């Protein structure tokens, strides 16, 4: 089997998950290079996993001529510049979300992708690759619920992880750009339309320090789509029980509900508190299969010379919607998109 030779930039929590999948879980991928600004992270994958080439500088990383593709898991503000440099070097690119931290950056990435139609580009909207969401999408395609007209999305990060988020909050872009963006992509995908109009509200109900950087710990947004359908988003950072992502899709002939209980497994614990279902602890646990499946798709696209369904334009559309949602939240008004 011919293996696609891949390099990865960014070895934080998610970067290490992608690196592990490339190294040990995907037979037709070979992790040949890694880059991290933290020397100890680069040293770990070299010394423990045998990754042959490691770097602490992205430009030096790109001089590695063995790579055919690169996986970008660096800080959000670096994505678009690194996409452009990697594609100019002739590399296929997988980039984590968000595509860019603003619309001009997204347009920069669009130009890079358009300039290299011979290369594969895929954006990391991994929820599309979760088995449950993929099954729901197939049911919609088959007409199982008639015409879908309403999507309700709940995304709640665990309160137990707030200490690790607070230092990142000033550069996160706000709750819609950092958290709700995945739900917005899901709604666009499930309803097959783009956002037309947004209303939003929210506040700092537990962590007032988030107000200092213009963020909130909980928010809701109502979005009307260009085909007349509607989506409702409930996003928060203070869930006491764990990571909770739940979706409902209402159609003219039926309803689909996904992950009503964010179950860790199928074990029920019976004790003095009653019957207890353990919940997923964080996003890495909840989306383990999705992260693997999206990377398998990227590697297969490179091997087979085809383009993935998730495109650079999906990233731009979602970024535009998150900016409009943030404006609606801060100004207390309805914002219309072109």
Short mmCIF file of C-alpha atoms in Angstrom, two decimals:
data_model
loop_
_atom_site.label_atom_id
_atom_site.label_comp_id
_atom_site.label_asym_id
_atom_site.label_seq_id
_atom_site.Cartn_x
_atom_site.Cartn_y
_atom_site.Cartn_z
CA UNK A 1 0.00 0.00 0.00
CA UNK A 2 1.37 3.40 -1.00
CA UNK A 3 1.37 5.70 2.00
CA UNK A 4 0.67 9.44 1.92
CA UNK A 5 3.57 11.19 3.65
CA UNK A 6 2.20 13.79 6.04
CA UNK A 7 3.59 16.52 8.25
CA UNK A 8 1.71 18.15 11.12
CA UNK A 9 2.03 21.62 12.63
CA UNK A 10 0.67 22.10 16.15
CA UNK A 11 0.98 19.45 18.85
CA UNK A 12 -1.46 20.60 21.50
CA UNK A 13 -4.32 18.40 22.72
CA UNK A 14 -6.05 18.19 19.34
CA UNK A 15 -2.80 18.17 17.39
CA UNK A 16 -1.62 15.15 19.35
CA UNK A 17 -4.92 13.37 18.63
CA UNK A 18 -4.47 13.95 14.88
CA UNK A 19 -0.80 12.99 15.07
CA UNK A 20 -1.67 9.77 16.90
CA UNK A 21 -4.29 8.89 14.28
CA UNK A 22 -1.86 9.54 11.42
CA UNK A 23 0.91 7.58 13.12
CA UNK A 24 -1.00 4.56 14.40
CA UNK A 25 -4.59 4.42 13.10
CA UNK A 26 -4.50 5.10 9.34
CA UNK A 27 -2.62 2.42 7.37
CA UNK A 28 -2.16 4.49 4.21
CA UNK A 29 -0.68 7.50 6.06
CA UNK A 30 2.88 8.03 7.27
CA UNK A 31 3.72 10.83 9.71
CA UNK A 32 7.14 11.96 8.51
CA UNK A 33 7.46 15.44 10.09
CA UNK A 34 6.08 17.49 12.96
CA UNK A 35 6.34 21.13 13.99
CA UNK A 36 5.63 22.78 17.33
CA UNK A 37 6.75 26.04 18.91
CA UNK A 38 7.21 24.02 22.09
CA UNK A 39 10.46 22.04 21.69
CA UNK A 40 9.37 19.46 24.27
CA UNK A 41 6.32 18.52 22.16
CA UNK A 42 8.41 18.06 19.04
CA UNK A 43 10.94 16.04 21.02
CA UNK A 44 8.18 13.77 22.37
CA UNK A 45 6.96 12.59 18.96
CA UNK A 46 10.54 12.13 17.78
CA UNK A 47 11.78 10.22 20.81
CA UNK A 48 8.65 8.20 21.58
CA UNK A 49 7.01 7.68 18.20
CA UNK A 50 10.00 7.80 15.91
CA UNK A 51 8.82 10.75 13.77
CA UNK A 52 11.98 11.30 11.72
CA UNK A 53 11.96 15.09 11.32
CA UNK A 54 10.81 17.68 13.86
CA UNK A 55 10.89 21.48 13.79
CA UNK A 56 10.02 24.50 15.91
CA UNK A 57 9.74 26.89 12.93
CA UNK A 58 7.01 26.55 10.28
CA UNK A 59 9.08 27.89 7.38
CA UNK A 60 11.85 25.40 8.14
CA UNK A 61 9.21 22.68 8.44
CA UNK A 62 8.12 23.44 4.85
CA UNK A 63 11.64 22.76 3.56
CA UNK A 64 11.06 19.06 4.27
CA UNK A 65 10.77 17.67 0.75
CA UNK A 66 9.49 14.28 1.88
CA UNK A 67 6.04 15.64 2.81
CA UNK A 68 3.14 15.37 0.37
CA UNK A 69 0.51 16.81 2.70
CA UNK A 70 0.31 18.91 5.83
CA UNK A 71 -2.17 18.94 8.72
CA UNK A 72 -2.52 22.39 10.32
CA UNK A 73 -3.52 22.45 14.00
CA UNK A 74 -1.78 25.70 14.94
CA UNK A 75 -3.46 28.71 16.66
CA UNK A 76 -6.45 30.01 14.70
CA UNK A 77 -4.84 33.25 13.60
CA UNK A 78 -2.07 31.37 11.78
CA UNK A 79 -4.24 29.02 9.71
CA UNK A 80 -4.71 31.10 6.56
CA UNK A 81 -1.09 32.19 6.22
CA UNK A 82 0.08 28.61 6.71
CA UNK A 83 -2.51 27.30 4.24
CA UNK A 84 -1.17 29.71 1.62
CA UNK A 85 2.47 28.84 2.23
CA UNK A 86 1.82 25.09 2.26
CA UNK A 87 -0.18 25.11 -0.97
CA UNK A 88 2.40 27.33 -2.66
CA UNK A 89 4.92 24.63 -1.72
CA UNK A 90 2.70 22.07 -3.52
CA UNK A 91 1.28 20.37 -0.42
CA UNK A 92 -2.22 19.03 0.09
CA UNK A 93 -3.71 20.69 3.18
CA UNK A 94 -6.00 19.71 6.02
CA UNK A 95 -6.69 22.67 8.31
CA UNK A 96 -8.49 22.70 11.62
CA UNK A 97 -11.34 25.15 12.12
CA UNK A 98 -11.77 28.06 12.11
CA UNK A 99 -10.59 28.73 8.59
CA UNK A 100 -9.63 32.26 9.65
CA UNK A 101 -10.29 34.66 12.48
CA UNK A 102 -11.90 37.18 10.12
CA UNK A 103 -13.44 37.24 6.65
CA UNK A 104 -10.42 38.83 4.89
CA UNK A 105 -8.27 35.95 6.16
CA UNK A 106 -10.83 33.47 4.85
CA UNK A 107 -10.74 35.15 1.43
CA UNK A 108 -6.94 34.83 1.51
CA UNK A 109 -7.35 31.09 2.04
CA UNK A 110 -9.94 30.88 -0.74
CA UNK A 111 -7.48 32.47 -3.18
CA UNK A 112 -4.77 29.98 -2.16
CA UNK A 113 -7.10 27.02 -2.75
CA UNK A 114 -8.36 28.42 -6.06
CA UNK A 115 -4.79 28.94 -7.27
CA UNK A 116 -4.06 25.23 -6.76
CA UNK A 117 -6.98 23.16 -8.09
CA UNK A 118 -4.64 20.18 -8.38
CA UNK A 119 -4.31 20.00 -4.59
CA UNK A 120 -6.70 18.67 -1.95
CA UNK A 121 -7.94 21.06 0.73
CA UNK A 122 -10.16 19.95 3.62
CA UNK A 123 -11.43 21.91 6.62
CA UNK A 124 -11.84 20.26 10.01
CA UNK A 125 -15.59 20.33 10.56
CA UNK A 126 -15.43 16.89 12.13
CA UNK A 127 -19.06 16.62 13.25
CA UNK A 128 -20.05 15.74 9.68
CA UNK A 129 -17.90 12.61 10.12
CA UNK A 130 -19.48 11.46 13.37
CA UNK A 131 -21.39 8.21 12.64
CA UNK A 132 -24.64 9.51 14.15
CA UNK A 133 -24.64 12.78 12.21
CA UNK A 134 -23.63 10.99 9.00
CA UNK A 135 -26.57 8.60 9.51
CA UNK A 136 -28.95 11.51 10.10
CA UNK A 137 -27.79 13.23 6.93
CA UNK A 138 -28.35 10.03 4.95
CA UNK A 139 -31.88 9.71 6.37
CA UNK A 140 -32.61 13.28 5.28
CA UNK A 141 -31.31 12.51 1.78
CA UNK A 142 -33.60 9.48 1.67
CA UNK A 143 -36.62 11.58 2.67
CA UNK A 144 -37.18 9.79 5.99
CA UNK A 145 -38.41 12.99 7.71
CA UNK A 146 -39.76 14.80 4.67
CA UNK A 147 -38.43 18.32 4.19
CA UNK A 148 -36.28 19.51 7.12
CA UNK A 149 -37.24 23.00 8.28
CA UNK A 150 -35.84 23.43 11.81
CA UNK A 151 -32.52 22.49 13.41
CA UNK A 152 -31.97 22.97 17.15
CA UNK A 153 -28.37 22.71 18.35
CA UNK A 154 -27.07 22.59 21.92
CA UNK A 155 -23.32 22.76 22.50
CA UNK A 156 -22.21 22.97 26.13
CA UNK A 157 -18.60 22.81 27.24
CA UNK A 158 -17.95 21.38 30.71
CA UNK A 159 -17.49 23.79 33.60
CA UNK A 160 -14.59 21.57 34.73
CA UNK A 161 -12.55 22.83 31.75
CA UNK A 162 -13.16 26.57 32.26
CA UNK A 163 -9.75 27.18 33.87
CA UNK A 164 -8.01 26.02 30.71
CA UNK A 165 -10.26 28.19 28.55
CA UNK A 166 -10.07 31.52 30.42
CA UNK A 167 -6.45 32.34 29.39
CA UNK A 168 -7.45 31.64 25.78
CA UNK A 169 -10.67 33.70 25.94
CA UNK A 170 -9.20 37.08 24.85
CA UNK A 171 -8.06 35.58 21.52
CA UNK A 172 -10.88 33.05 21.00
CA UNK A 173 -13.09 35.40 19.00
CA UNK A 174 -16.08 34.91 21.27
CA UNK A 175 -18.49 32.08 21.94
CA UNK A 176 -20.02 31.97 18.45
CA UNK A 177 -16.69 31.86 16.61
CA UNK A 178 -15.05 29.48 19.06
CA UNK A 179 -17.89 27.10 19.95
CA UNK A 180 -21.05 27.60 17.89
CA UNK A 181 -19.18 27.52 14.57
CA UNK A 182 -19.45 23.70 14.48
CA UNK A 183 -23.23 23.89 14.96
CA UNK A 184 -23.54 26.53 12.26
CA UNK A 185 -21.72 24.24 9.84
CA UNK A 186 -24.02 21.37 10.82
CA UNK A 187 -27.13 23.51 10.24
CA UNK A 188 -25.88 24.67 6.82
CA UNK A 189 -25.12 21.06 5.91
CA UNK A 190 -28.39 19.60 7.19
CA UNK A 191 -30.64 22.39 5.84
CA UNK A 192 -28.61 22.82 2.64
CA UNK A 193 -28.72 26.61 2.73
CA UNK A 194 -26.79 29.68 3.90
CA UNK A 195 -27.65 32.06 6.74
CA UNK A 196 -29.78 35.09 5.87
CA UNK A 197 -30.66 36.74 9.19
CA UNK A 198 -29.45 36.41 12.81
CA UNK A 199 -30.74 37.46 16.23
CA UNK A 200 -28.76 36.67 19.39
CA UNK A 201 -28.73 37.17 23.18
CA UNK A 202 -26.66 36.00 26.12
CA UNK A 203 -24.54 37.03 29.06
CA UNK A 204 -21.91 36.26 31.68
CA UNK A 205 -24.02 34.35 34.16
CA UNK A 206 -21.19 32.70 36.09
CA UNK A 207 -17.85 34.04 34.81
CA UNK A 208 -18.01 37.83 34.76
CA UNK A 209 -14.34 38.02 33.72
CA UNK A 210 -15.35 36.97 30.21
CA UNK A 211 -17.06 40.36 29.80
CA UNK A 212 -13.63 42.02 29.86
CA UNK A 213 -12.85 40.49 26.47
CA UNK A 214 -16.33 40.98 25.05
CA UNK A 215 -17.35 37.36 25.52
CA UNK A 216 -20.12 35.56 27.42
CA UNK A 217 -20.41 32.18 29.10
CA UNK A 218 -23.82 31.38 27.57
CA UNK A 219 -25.63 32.59 24.46
CA UNK A 220 -28.46 31.74 22.11
CA UNK A 221 -28.87 32.63 18.45
CA UNK A 222 -31.79 32.34 16.06
CA UNK A 223 -30.84 32.10 12.40
CA UNK A 224 -33.12 32.26 9.37
CA UNK A 225 -31.72 30.62 6.25
CA UNK A 226 -32.07 31.72 2.63
CA UNK A 227 -34.37 28.80 1.79
CA UNK A 228 -36.78 29.79 4.58
CA UNK A 229 -35.64 27.21 7.14
CA UNK A 230 -34.64 28.08 10.70
CA UNK A 231 -31.96 27.06 13.23
CA UNK A 232 -31.75 27.71 16.96
CA UNK A 233 -28.38 27.57 18.72
CA UNK A 234 -27.80 27.21 22.47
CA UNK A 235 -24.12 27.51 23.40
CA UNK A 236 -22.52 27.54 26.83
CA UNK A 237 -19.37 26.94 28.84
CA UNK A 238 -20.68 25.97 32.30
CA UNK A 239 -22.25 22.50 31.92
CA UNK A 240 -21.91 20.75 35.29
CA UNK A 241 -22.17 17.21 33.88
CA UNK A 242 -19.58 17.19 31.05
CA UNK A 243 -19.40 17.89 27.33
CA UNK A 244 -22.93 18.03 25.92
CA UNK A 245 -23.68 18.29 22.19
CA UNK A 246 -27.28 17.60 21.19
CA UNK A 247 -29.10 18.19 17.90
CA UNK A 248 -32.72 17.96 16.79
CA UNK A 249 -33.80 18.11 13.14
CA UNK A 250 -37.52 18.64 12.54
CA UNK A 251 -39.00 17.74 9.16
CA UNK A 252 -42.45 17.79 7.64
CA UNK A 253 -42.78 14.02 8.14
CA UNK A 254 -40.64 13.26 11.18
CA UNK A 255 -38.01 14.32 13.71
CA UNK A 256 -34.43 13.18 14.29
CA UNK A 257 -32.71 13.67 17.65
CA UNK A 258 -29.01 13.03 18.15
CA UNK A 259 -27.26 12.53 21.52
CA UNK A 260 -30.15 13.56 23.76
CA UNK A 261 -28.05 12.18 26.61
CA UNK A 262 -24.30 12.75 26.15
CA UNK A 263 -23.58 9.19 27.26
CA UNK A 264 -20.03 8.06 27.91
CA UNK A 265 -21.00 4.43 27.36
CA UNK A 266 -24.01 2.16 27.80
CA UNK A 267 -23.40 1.44 31.48
CA UNK A 268 -26.02 2.53 34.01
CA UNK A 269 -24.81 2.92 37.59
CA UNK A 270 -27.38 2.12 40.30
CA UNK A 271 -26.40 3.55 43.68
CA UNK A 272 -27.76 5.74 46.52
CA UNK A 273 -28.35 8.62 44.07
CA UNK A 274 -30.50 6.49 41.76
CA UNK A 275 -29.78 5.32 38.21
CA UNK A 276 -26.84 7.34 36.81
CA UNK A 277 -25.61 7.57 33.22
CA UNK A 278 -22.02 8.78 32.93
CA UNK A 279 -21.44 11.61 30.42
CA UNK A 280 -18.58 12.37 28.05
CA UNK A 281 -15.92 14.48 29.75
CA UNK A 282 -14.62 16.64 26.88
CA UNK A 283 -14.57 17.13 23.12
CA UNK A 284 -11.69 14.72 22.52
CA UNK A 285 -13.69 11.88 24.03
CA UNK A 286 -17.00 12.81 22.34
CA UNK A 287 -15.57 13.18 18.82
CA UNK A 288 -12.92 10.41 18.88
CA UNK A 289 -14.43 8.58 15.90
CA UNK A 290 -15.17 11.79 14.01
CA UNK A 291 -11.57 13.02 14.27
CA UNK A 292 -10.33 9.70 12.93
CA UNK A 293 -12.93 9.51 10.16
CA UNK A 294 -12.27 13.02 8.86
CA UNK A 295 -8.53 12.33 8.67
CA UNK A 296 -9.14 9.02 6.88
CA UNK A 297 -11.24 10.95 4.35
CA UNK A 298 -8.45 13.51 3.83
CA UNK A 299 -5.81 10.83 3.29
CA UNK A 300 -8.09 8.91 0.93
CA UNK A 301 -8.83 12.06 -1.07
CA UNK A 302 -5.10 12.64 -1.53
CA UNK A 303 -4.55 8.98 -2.49
CA UNK A 304 -7.49 8.86 -4.89
CA UNK A 305 -7.12 12.33 -6.39
CA UNK A 306 -10.61 13.52 -5.42
CA UNK A 307 -11.92 16.52 -3.48
CA UNK A 308 -13.61 16.29 -0.05
CA UNK A 309 -17.12 17.51 0.61
CA UNK A 310 -15.99 20.05 3.23
CA UNK A 311 -14.54 23.02 1.34
CA UNK A 312 -12.76 26.29 2.00
CA UNK A 313 -16.04 28.10 1.23
CA UNK A 314 -17.75 26.31 4.12
CA UNK A 315 -15.18 27.95 6.38
CA UNK A 316 -15.84 31.41 4.99
CA UNK A 317 -19.63 31.07 5.24
CA UNK A 318 -19.41 29.93 8.86
CA UNK A 319 -17.00 32.73 9.76
CA UNK A 320 -19.36 35.30 8.23
CA UNK A 321 -22.23 33.87 10.28
CA UNK A 322 -20.25 33.90 13.53
CA UNK A 323 -19.29 37.55 13.02
CA UNK A 324 -22.92 38.46 12.34
CA UNK A 325 -24.03 36.51 15.43
CA UNK A 326 -21.44 38.30 17.58
CA UNK A 327 -22.61 41.67 16.24
CA UNK A 328 -26.23 40.72 16.93
CA UNK A 329 -25.35 39.70 20.49
CA UNK A 330 -23.35 42.84 21.32
CA UNK A 331 -25.69 45.34 19.61
CA UNK A 332 -28.95 43.66 20.58
CA UNK A 333 -30.29 43.78 17.07
CA UNK A 334 -31.05 41.55 14.11
CA UNK A 335 -28.22 41.34 11.56
CA UNK A 336 -28.81 40.44 7.93
CA UNK A 337 -26.18 38.77 5.75
CA UNK A 338 -25.80 39.34 2.03
#
